Short mmCIF file of C-alpha atoms in Angstrom, two decimals:
data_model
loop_
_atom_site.label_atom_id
_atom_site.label_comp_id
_atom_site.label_asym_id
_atom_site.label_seq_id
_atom_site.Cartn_x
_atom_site.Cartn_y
_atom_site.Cartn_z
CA UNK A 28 5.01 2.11 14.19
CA UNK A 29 8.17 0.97 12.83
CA UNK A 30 8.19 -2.17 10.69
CA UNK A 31 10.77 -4.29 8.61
CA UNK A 32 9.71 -6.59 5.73
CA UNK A 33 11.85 -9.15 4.40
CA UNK A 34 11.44 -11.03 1.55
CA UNK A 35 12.44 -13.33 -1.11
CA UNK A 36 13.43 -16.31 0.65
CA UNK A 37 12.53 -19.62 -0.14
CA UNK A 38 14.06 -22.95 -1.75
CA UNK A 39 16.94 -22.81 -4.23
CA UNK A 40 18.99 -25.14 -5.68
CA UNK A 41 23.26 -25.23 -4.76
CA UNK A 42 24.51 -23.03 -6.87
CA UNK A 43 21.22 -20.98 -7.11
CA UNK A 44 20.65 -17.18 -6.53
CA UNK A 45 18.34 -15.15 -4.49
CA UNK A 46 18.01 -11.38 -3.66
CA UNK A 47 16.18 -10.82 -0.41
CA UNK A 48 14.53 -7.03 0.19
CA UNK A 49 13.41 -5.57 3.61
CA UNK A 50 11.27 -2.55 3.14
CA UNK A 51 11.10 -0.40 6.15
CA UNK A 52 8.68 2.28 7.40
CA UNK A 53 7.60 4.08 10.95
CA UNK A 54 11.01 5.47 10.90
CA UNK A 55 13.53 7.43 8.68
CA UNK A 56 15.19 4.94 6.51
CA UNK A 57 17.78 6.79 5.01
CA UNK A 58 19.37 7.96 8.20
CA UNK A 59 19.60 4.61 9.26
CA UNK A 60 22.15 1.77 8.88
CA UNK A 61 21.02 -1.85 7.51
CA UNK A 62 22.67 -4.64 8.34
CA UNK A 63 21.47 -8.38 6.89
CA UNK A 64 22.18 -11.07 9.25
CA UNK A 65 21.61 -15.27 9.60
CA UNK A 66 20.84 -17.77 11.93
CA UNK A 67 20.70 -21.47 11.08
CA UNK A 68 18.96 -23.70 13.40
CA UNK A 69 21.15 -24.72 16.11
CA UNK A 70 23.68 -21.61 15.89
CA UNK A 71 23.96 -18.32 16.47
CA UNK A 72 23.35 -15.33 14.67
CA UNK A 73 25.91 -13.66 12.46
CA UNK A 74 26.62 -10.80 10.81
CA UNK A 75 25.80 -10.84 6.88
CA UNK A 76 26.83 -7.60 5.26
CA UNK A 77 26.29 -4.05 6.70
CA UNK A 78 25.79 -0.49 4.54
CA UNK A 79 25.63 2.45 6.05
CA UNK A 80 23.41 5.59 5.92
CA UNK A 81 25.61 6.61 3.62
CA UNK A 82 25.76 3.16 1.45
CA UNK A 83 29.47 2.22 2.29
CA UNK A 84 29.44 -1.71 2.58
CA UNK A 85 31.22 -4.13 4.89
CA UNK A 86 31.20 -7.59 4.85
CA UNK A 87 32.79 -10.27 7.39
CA UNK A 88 35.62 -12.08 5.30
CA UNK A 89 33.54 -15.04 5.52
CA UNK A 90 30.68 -13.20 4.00
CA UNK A 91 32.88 -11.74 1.27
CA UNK A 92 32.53 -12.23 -2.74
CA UNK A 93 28.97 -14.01 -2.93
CA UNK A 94 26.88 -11.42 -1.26
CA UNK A 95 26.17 -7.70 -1.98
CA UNK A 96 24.41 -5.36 0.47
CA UNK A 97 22.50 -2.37 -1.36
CA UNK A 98 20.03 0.40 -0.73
CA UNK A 99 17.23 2.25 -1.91
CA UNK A 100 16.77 4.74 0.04
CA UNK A 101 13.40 6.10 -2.21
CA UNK A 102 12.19 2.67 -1.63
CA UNK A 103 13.08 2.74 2.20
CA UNK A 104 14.08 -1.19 1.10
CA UNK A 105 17.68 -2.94 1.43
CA UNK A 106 18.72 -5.71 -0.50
CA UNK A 107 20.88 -8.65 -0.50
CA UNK A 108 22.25 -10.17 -3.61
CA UNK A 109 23.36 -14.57 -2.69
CA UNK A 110 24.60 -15.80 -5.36
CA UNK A 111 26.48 -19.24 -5.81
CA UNK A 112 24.55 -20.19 -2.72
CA UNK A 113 25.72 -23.35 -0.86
CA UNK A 114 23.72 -26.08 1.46
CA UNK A 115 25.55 -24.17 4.58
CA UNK A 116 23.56 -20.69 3.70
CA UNK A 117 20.49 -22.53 5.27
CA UNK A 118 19.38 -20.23 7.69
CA UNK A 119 16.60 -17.64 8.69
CA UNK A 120 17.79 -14.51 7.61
CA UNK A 121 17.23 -10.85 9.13
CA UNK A 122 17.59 -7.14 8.91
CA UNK A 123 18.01 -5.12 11.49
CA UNK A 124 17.99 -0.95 11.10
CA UNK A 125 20.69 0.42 13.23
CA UNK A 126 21.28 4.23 14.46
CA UNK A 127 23.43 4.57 17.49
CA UNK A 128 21.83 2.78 20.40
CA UNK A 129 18.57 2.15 18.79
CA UNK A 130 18.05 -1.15 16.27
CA UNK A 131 15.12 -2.26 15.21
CA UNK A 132 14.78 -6.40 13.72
CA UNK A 133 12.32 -7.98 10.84
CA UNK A 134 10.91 -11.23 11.19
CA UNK A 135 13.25 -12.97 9.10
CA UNK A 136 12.68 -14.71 5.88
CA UNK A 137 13.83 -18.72 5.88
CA UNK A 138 16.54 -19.71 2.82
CA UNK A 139 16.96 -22.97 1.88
CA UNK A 140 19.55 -24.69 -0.43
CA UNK A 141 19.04 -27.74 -1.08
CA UNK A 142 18.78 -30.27 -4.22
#
């Protein structure tokens, strides 16, 4: 049965850091890649940060210089580092495990900036 875990949301102040963690299992982590994504209420969801199998990172240029995608692949978990964290990250955020056609979603984990 393949399940994804996030974690680590919650409240944080502006200028605040979190690092969110979905731990995997049912399925072979390492073989897969992990993207993070968000979705605040009223929008759609978008892309966060992406590593492959392999652990090369990508990021939307939005996304770019306040959030780092990583991998432990002998904790089947993926991380994302938010640091300098802004009102307008409010959102619900996911990952999803990716290998060609197949994708598999968490539940999400709700971050909230606000003072």
């Amino acid at each position: 049965q393949v399940q994804l875990a996030e974690s680590g949301g919650g409240l944080v102040q502006p200028g605040g850091s979190l690092r969110l963690s979905c731990t995997a299992s049912g399925f072979t982590f390492s073989t897969y890649a992990m993207n993070w994504y968000r979705q605040a209420a009223g929008k759609e969801r978008e892309l966060v940060a992406s590593i492959s199998s392999g652990g090369i990172t990508w990021y939307p240029d939005s996304m770019k210089g306040r959030f780092t995608i990583s991998r432990d692949n002998a904790k089947n978990t993926v991380y994302l580092q938010m640091n300098s964290l802004k009102p307008e990250d409010t959102a619900v955020y996911y990952c999803k495990a990716i290998y060609g056609r197949y994708g598999y979603w968490g539940q999400g984990t709700q971050v909230t900036v606000s003072s």
